[in-house]
PDB file of C-alpha atoms and ligand atoms in Angstrom:
ATOM      1  CA  UNK A 972      -8.591   9.493 -10.090  1.00 69.00           C
ATOM      2  CA  UNK A 973     -12.148   9.546  -8.940  1.00 79.00           C
ATOM      3  CA  UNK A 974     -12.430   9.599  -5.216  1.00 83.00           C
ATOM      4  CA  UNK A 975     -13.637   6.458  -3.021  1.00 81.00           C
ATOM      5  CA  UNK A 976     -17.150   8.758  -2.662  1.00 87.00           C
ATOM      6  CA  UNK A 977     -17.455   8.391  -6.241  1.00 90.00           C
ATOM      7  CA  UNK A 978     -16.292   4.905  -6.463  1.00 93.00           C
ATOM      8  CA  UNK A 979     -18.985   3.854  -4.170  1.00 94.00           C
ATOM      9  CA  UNK A 980     -21.720   6.136  -5.876  1.00 94.00           C
ATOM     10  CA  UNK A 981     -20.699   4.353  -9.163  1.00 95.00           C
ATOM     11  CA  UNK A 982     -20.555   0.665  -7.917  1.00 96.00           C
ATOM     12  CA  UNK A 983     -23.993   1.587  -5.821  1.00 97.00           C
ATOM     13  CA  UNK A 984     -25.858   3.102  -9.143  1.00 96.00           C
ATOM     14  CA  UNK A 985     -24.971   0.095 -11.230  1.00 96.00           C
ATOM     15  CA  UNK A 986     -25.819  -2.479  -8.261  1.00 96.00           C
ATOM     16  CA  UNK A 987     -29.338   0.009  -7.905  1.00 96.00           C
ATOM     17  CA  UNK A 988     -30.208  -0.615 -11.237  1.00 96.00           C
ATOM     18  CA  UNK A 989     -29.262  -4.289 -11.386  1.00 94.00           C
ATOM     19  CA  UNK A 990     -31.561  -4.871  -8.307  1.00 92.00           C
ATOM     20  CA  UNK A 991     -34.208  -2.396 -10.160  1.00 93.00           C
ATOM     21  CA  UNK A 992     -33.861  -4.972 -13.351  1.00 92.00           C
ATOM     22  CA  UNK A 993     -34.233  -7.881 -11.415  1.00 88.00           C
ATOM     23  CA  UNK A 994     -37.268  -6.756  -9.945  1.00 87.00           C
ATOM     24  CA  UNK A 995     -38.943  -5.890 -13.056  1.00 90.00           C
ATOM     25  CA  UNK A 996     -37.802  -9.012 -14.991  1.00 89.00           C
ATOM     26  CA  UNK A 997     -39.397 -11.056 -12.602  1.00 85.00           C
ATOM     27  CA  UNK A 998     -37.217 -12.560  -9.978  1.00 80.00           C
ATOM     28  CA  UNK A 999     -36.554 -16.000  -9.889  1.00 81.00           C
ATOM     29  CA  UNK A1000     -37.672 -18.940  -7.151  1.00 82.00           C
ATOM     30  CA  UNK A1001     -34.042 -18.869  -6.201  1.00 85.00           C
ATOM     31  CA  UNK A1002     -32.463 -15.447  -4.597  1.00 86.00           C
ATOM     32  CA  UNK A1003     -29.748 -16.836  -3.575  1.00 88.00           C
ATOM     33  CA  UNK A1004     -27.558 -15.789  -6.521  1.00 90.00           C
ATOM     34  CA  UNK A1005     -28.809 -12.512  -7.024  1.00 91.00           C
ATOM     35  CA  UNK A1006     -28.494 -11.864  -3.203  1.00 92.00           C
ATOM     36  CA  UNK A1007     -25.145 -13.148  -3.124  1.00 94.00           C
ATOM     37  CA  UNK A1008     -23.904 -11.156  -6.021  1.00 95.00           C
ATOM     38  CA  UNK A1009     -25.614  -7.922  -4.429  1.00 96.00           C
ATOM     39  CA  UNK A1010     -23.517  -9.136  -1.323  1.00 96.00           C
ATOM     40  CA  UNK A1011     -20.237  -9.395  -3.181  1.00 97.00           C
ATOM     41  CA  UNK A1012     -20.593  -6.135  -4.919  1.00 97.00           C
ATOM     42  CA  UNK A1013     -20.871  -4.452  -1.455  1.00 97.00           C
ATOM     43  CA  UNK A1014     -18.268  -5.898   0.169  1.00 97.00           C
ATOM     44  CA  UNK A1015     -16.223  -5.115  -3.051  1.00 97.00           C
ATOM     45  CA  UNK A1016     -17.231  -1.350  -2.817  1.00 97.00           C
ATOM     46  CA  UNK A1017     -16.765  -0.773   1.160  1.00 96.00           C
ATOM     47  CA  UNK A1018     -13.800  -3.503   2.540  1.00 96.00           C
ATOM     48  CA  UNK A1019     -12.087  -4.585  -0.455  1.00 97.00           C
ATOM     49  CA  UNK A1020     -11.158  -2.169  -3.097  1.00 95.00           C
ATOM     50  CA  UNK A1021      -8.220  -1.870  -5.394  1.00 94.00           C
ATOM     51  CA  UNK A1022      -7.178   1.628  -3.628  1.00 92.00           C
ATOM     52  CA  UNK A1023      -6.056  -0.470  -0.100  1.00 92.00           C
ATOM     53  CA  UNK A1024      -2.665  -0.420  -2.043  1.00 89.00           C
ATOM     54  CA  UNK A1025      -2.224   3.421  -1.274  1.00 88.00           C
ATOM     55  CA  UNK A1026       0.417   4.173   1.405  1.00 84.00           C
ATOM     56  CA  UNK A1027       0.128   7.516   3.237  1.00 79.00           C
ATOM     57  CA  UNK A1028      -3.504   7.829   2.222  1.00 80.00           C
ATOM     58  CA  UNK A1029      -6.493   6.567   4.494  1.00 81.00           C
ATOM     59  CA  UNK A1030      -8.880   6.172   1.590  1.00 86.00           C
ATOM     60  CA  UNK A1031     -12.858   4.734   2.721  1.00 90.00           C
ATOM     61  CA  UNK A1032     -12.159   1.110   2.575  1.00 92.00           C
ATOM     62  CA  UNK A1033      -9.227   1.493   4.728  1.00 91.00           C
ATOM     63  CA  UNK A1034     -11.069   3.148   7.305  1.00 92.00           C
ATOM     64  CA  UNK A1035     -14.209   1.084   6.528  1.00 94.00           C
ATOM     65  CA  UNK A1036     -12.069  -2.095   8.290  1.00 94.00           C
ATOM     66  CA  UNK A1037     -11.434   0.658  11.410  1.00 93.00           C
ATOM     67  CA  UNK A1038      -8.657  -0.982  13.700  1.00 93.00           C
ATOM     68  CA  UNK A1039      -8.588  -4.457  11.923  1.00 93.00           C
ATOM     69  CA  UNK A1040      -7.492  -2.225   8.630  1.00 90.00           C
ATOM     70  CA  UNK A1041      -3.880  -3.015   9.858  1.00 91.00           C
ATOM     71  CA  UNK A1042      -3.776  -6.634   8.248  1.00 92.00           C
ATOM     72  CA  UNK A1043      -3.618  -4.847   4.829  1.00 93.00           C
ATOM     73  CA  UNK A1044      -0.335  -3.241   5.642  1.00 91.00           C
ATOM     74  CA  UNK A1045       1.742  -5.714   4.392  1.00 91.00           C
ATOM     75  CA  UNK A1046       0.241  -6.191   1.071  1.00 88.00           C
ATOM     76  CA  UNK A1047       0.219  -2.385   0.788  1.00 89.00           C
ATOM     77  CA  UNK A1048       3.954  -2.189   1.584  1.00 88.00           C
ATOM     78  CA  UNK A1049       4.429  -5.225  -1.436  1.00 86.00           C
ATOM     79  CA  UNK A1050       2.747  -3.786  -4.061  1.00 82.00           C
ATOM     80  CA  UNK A1051       2.829   0.123  -5.199  1.00 79.00           C
ATOM     81  CA  UNK A1052      -0.104   2.216  -5.779  1.00 78.00           C
ATOM     82  CA  UNK A1053      -2.081   1.192  -9.184  1.00 82.00           C
ATOM     83  CA  UNK A1054       0.068  -1.725 -10.048  1.00 85.00           C
ATOM     84  CA  UNK A1055      -1.052  -5.213  -9.807  1.00 89.00           C
ATOM     85  CA  UNK A1056      -3.436  -4.440  -7.482  1.00 89.00           C
ATOM     86  CA  UNK A1057      -5.209  -2.257 -10.443  1.00 92.00           C
ATOM     87  CA  UNK A1058      -5.111  -5.045 -12.867  1.00 94.00           C
ATOM     88  CA  UNK A1059      -8.533  -6.926 -13.738  1.00 96.00           C
ATOM     89  CA  UNK A1060      -7.738 -10.219 -12.953  1.00 96.00           C
ATOM     90  CA  UNK A1061      -4.469 -11.045 -10.640  1.00 95.00           C
ATOM     91  CA  UNK A1062      -5.787  -7.699  -8.428  1.00 95.00           C
ATOM     92  CA  UNK A1063      -9.473  -8.954  -7.156  1.00 96.00           C
ATOM     93  CA  UNK A1064      -7.694 -12.624  -7.191  1.00 97.00           C
ATOM     94  CA  UNK A1065      -4.463 -11.540  -4.955  1.00 95.00           C
ATOM     95  CA  UNK A1066      -6.687  -9.571  -2.567  1.00 96.00           C
ATOM     96  CA  UNK A1067      -8.852 -12.788  -1.896  1.00 96.00           C
ATOM     97  CA  UNK A1068      -6.416 -14.731  -1.588  1.00 96.00           C
ATOM     98  CA  UNK A1069      -4.233 -12.402   1.025  1.00 95.00           C
ATOM     99  CA  UNK A1070      -7.462 -12.306   3.158  1.00 94.00           C
ATOM    100  CA  UNK A1071      -8.479 -16.209   2.244  1.00 94.00           C
ATOM    101  CA  UNK A1072      -4.614 -16.682   3.959  1.00 95.00           C
ATOM    102  CA  UNK A1073      -4.726 -14.383   6.776  1.00 94.00           C
ATOM    103  CA  UNK A1074      -8.196 -16.175   7.460  1.00 90.00           C
ATOM    104  CA  UNK A1075      -6.234 -19.367   7.259  1.00 90.00           C
ATOM    105  CA  UNK A1076      -3.384 -18.561   9.450  1.00 92.00           C
ATOM    106  CA  UNK A1077      -6.100 -17.313  12.199  1.00 90.00           C
ATOM    107  CA  UNK A1078      -7.721 -20.428  12.356  1.00 85.00           C
ATOM    108  CA  UNK A1079      -4.404 -22.167  12.327  1.00 88.00           C
ATOM    109  CA  UNK A1080      -3.922 -20.705  15.476  1.00 89.00           C
ATOM    110  CA  UNK A1081      -6.712 -20.929  17.097  1.00 85.00           C
ATOM    111  CA  UNK A1082      -6.576 -24.426  16.535  1.00 83.00           C
ATOM    112  CA  UNK A1083      -3.116 -24.885  17.832  1.00 87.00           C
ATOM    113  CA  UNK A1084      -4.459 -22.590  20.949  1.00 87.00           C
ATOM    114  CA  UNK A1085      -7.212 -24.343  21.567  1.00 83.00           C
ATOM    115  CA  UNK A1086      -6.006 -28.125  20.916  1.00 80.00           C
ATOM    116  CA  UNK A1087      -8.894 -28.432  18.635  1.00 77.00           C
ATOM    117  CA  UNK A1088      -8.034 -31.261  15.931  1.00 76.00           C
ATOM    118  CA  UNK A1089      -8.395 -30.806  12.226  1.00 73.00           C
ATOM    119  CA  UNK A1090     -11.596 -32.882  11.729  1.00 74.00           C
ATOM    120  CA  UNK A1091     -13.693 -31.266  14.140  1.00 72.00           C
ATOM    121  CA  UNK A1092     -15.633 -28.067  13.806  1.00 66.00           C
ATOM    122  CA  UNK A1093     -14.355 -25.508  16.052  1.00 64.00           C
ATOM    123  CA  UNK A1094     -16.748 -25.802  19.743  1.00 62.00           C
ATOM    124  CA  UNK A1095     -16.650 -21.913  20.611  1.00 62.00           C
ATOM    125  CA  UNK A1096     -18.482 -20.863  17.295  1.00 62.00           C
ATOM    126  CA  UNK A1097     -22.052 -20.830  16.724  1.00 62.00           C
ATOM    127  CA  UNK A1098     -23.079 -23.655  14.270  1.00 58.00           C
ATOM    128  CA  UNK A1099     -24.047 -20.936  11.483  1.00 59.00           C
ATOM    129  CA  UNK A1100     -19.914 -20.002  11.653  1.00 57.00           C
ATOM    130  CA  UNK A1101     -18.767 -23.338  11.951  1.00 56.00           C
ATOM    131  CA  UNK A1102     -19.638 -24.213   8.423  1.00 61.00           C
ATOM    132  CA  UNK A1103     -18.478 -23.044   5.376  1.00 62.00           C
ATOM    133  CA  UNK A1104     -21.193 -21.679   2.668  1.00 73.00           C
ATOM    134  CA  UNK A1105     -22.230 -23.407  -0.367  1.00 85.00           C
ATOM    135  CA  UNK A1106     -20.112 -23.102  -2.951  1.00 87.00           C
ATOM    136  CA  UNK A1107     -22.929 -21.410  -5.193  1.00 89.00           C
ATOM    137  CA  UNK A1108     -22.825 -18.576  -2.453  1.00 92.00           C
ATOM    138  CA  UNK A1109     -19.285 -18.334  -2.537  1.00 93.00           C
ATOM    139  CA  UNK A1110     -18.792 -18.108  -6.588  1.00 94.00           C
ATOM    140  CA  UNK A1111     -21.771 -15.806  -6.949  1.00 95.00           C
ATOM    141  CA  UNK A1112     -20.412 -13.603  -4.071  1.00 96.00           C
ATOM    142  CA  UNK A1113     -17.071 -13.473  -5.918  1.00 97.00           C
ATOM    143  CA  UNK A1114     -18.603 -12.787  -9.197  1.00 97.00           C
ATOM    144  CA  UNK A1115     -20.229  -9.451  -7.472  1.00 97.00           C
ATOM    145  CA  UNK A1116     -17.627  -8.496  -5.894  1.00 98.00           C
ATOM    146  CA  UNK A1117     -15.262  -8.996  -8.950  1.00 98.00           C
ATOM    147  CA  UNK A1118     -17.835  -6.983 -10.511  1.00 98.00           C
ATOM    148  CA  UNK A1119     -17.204  -3.962  -8.275  1.00 97.00           C
ATOM    149  CA  UNK A1120     -13.307  -4.099  -8.905  1.00 97.00           C
ATOM    150  CA  UNK A1121     -14.008  -3.881 -12.459  1.00 97.00           C
ATOM    151  CA  UNK A1122     -16.145  -0.925 -12.181  1.00 97.00           C
ATOM    152  CA  UNK A1123     -13.494   0.556 -10.047  1.00 95.00           C
ATOM    153  CA  UNK A1124     -10.757  -0.040 -12.571  1.00 95.00           C
ATOM    154  CA  UNK A1125     -12.804   1.615 -15.437  1.00 95.00           C
ATOM    155  CA  UNK A1126     -13.517   4.449 -12.978  1.00 94.00           C
ATOM    156  CA  UNK A1127      -9.915   4.987 -12.671  1.00 91.00           C
ATOM    157  CA  UNK A1128      -9.336   5.630 -16.357  1.00 89.00           C
ATOM    158  CA  UNK A1129     -11.969   8.499 -16.863  1.00 82.00           C
ATOM    159  CA  UNK A1130      -9.837  11.265 -17.985  1.00 74.00           C
ATOM    160  CA  UNK A1131      -9.676  14.181 -15.701  1.00 58.00           C
ATOM    161  CA  UNK A1132     -11.150  16.558 -18.516  1.00 54.00           C
ATOM    162  CA  UNK A1133     -14.361  14.138 -18.555  1.00 55.00           C
ATOM    163  CA  UNK A1134     -14.743  14.106 -15.004  1.00 51.00           C
ATOM    164  CA  UNK A1135     -14.581  17.766 -14.646  1.00 50.00           C
ATOM    165  CA  UNK A1136     -18.346  17.951 -16.594  1.00 46.00           C
TER     166      UNK A1136
HETATM  167 ZN1  LIG B1373      -7.739   2.996  -8.065  1.00 51.38          ZN
END
């Protein structure tokens, strides 16, 4: 299994190559898809990786979360290392759904504590944070995030003998 550093190196190399290709081929007038994919790939490389399921070892992604990394503890206790977390479709979707559920619970808690009605924005948040990003940005970001997960899983399958070369 490659180290977190190796996973990051692979993912950022692919991202860098993709960005260079994007420049060479001529950037489209709308930068949103490319930048969203890049942002998703960075998120999927640094903060939300399949190795968040590892117990007893602090992987790079867990360290990147700092004290907030405890949010992944329930998921880590429920899934074994290289179980569902290391699948190509369910694993990435599970992590995003898990994080969305945590965010929804926090939002629910904030609304209940502040007495804010469901149909109004939270008054204490800056305007740009109180509105959801466009669906297009979320979808392209998810594509980048998912690509990072797939690269991780492919790298995990590289045999040890090949890695020593
Ligand atoms: Zn892994």
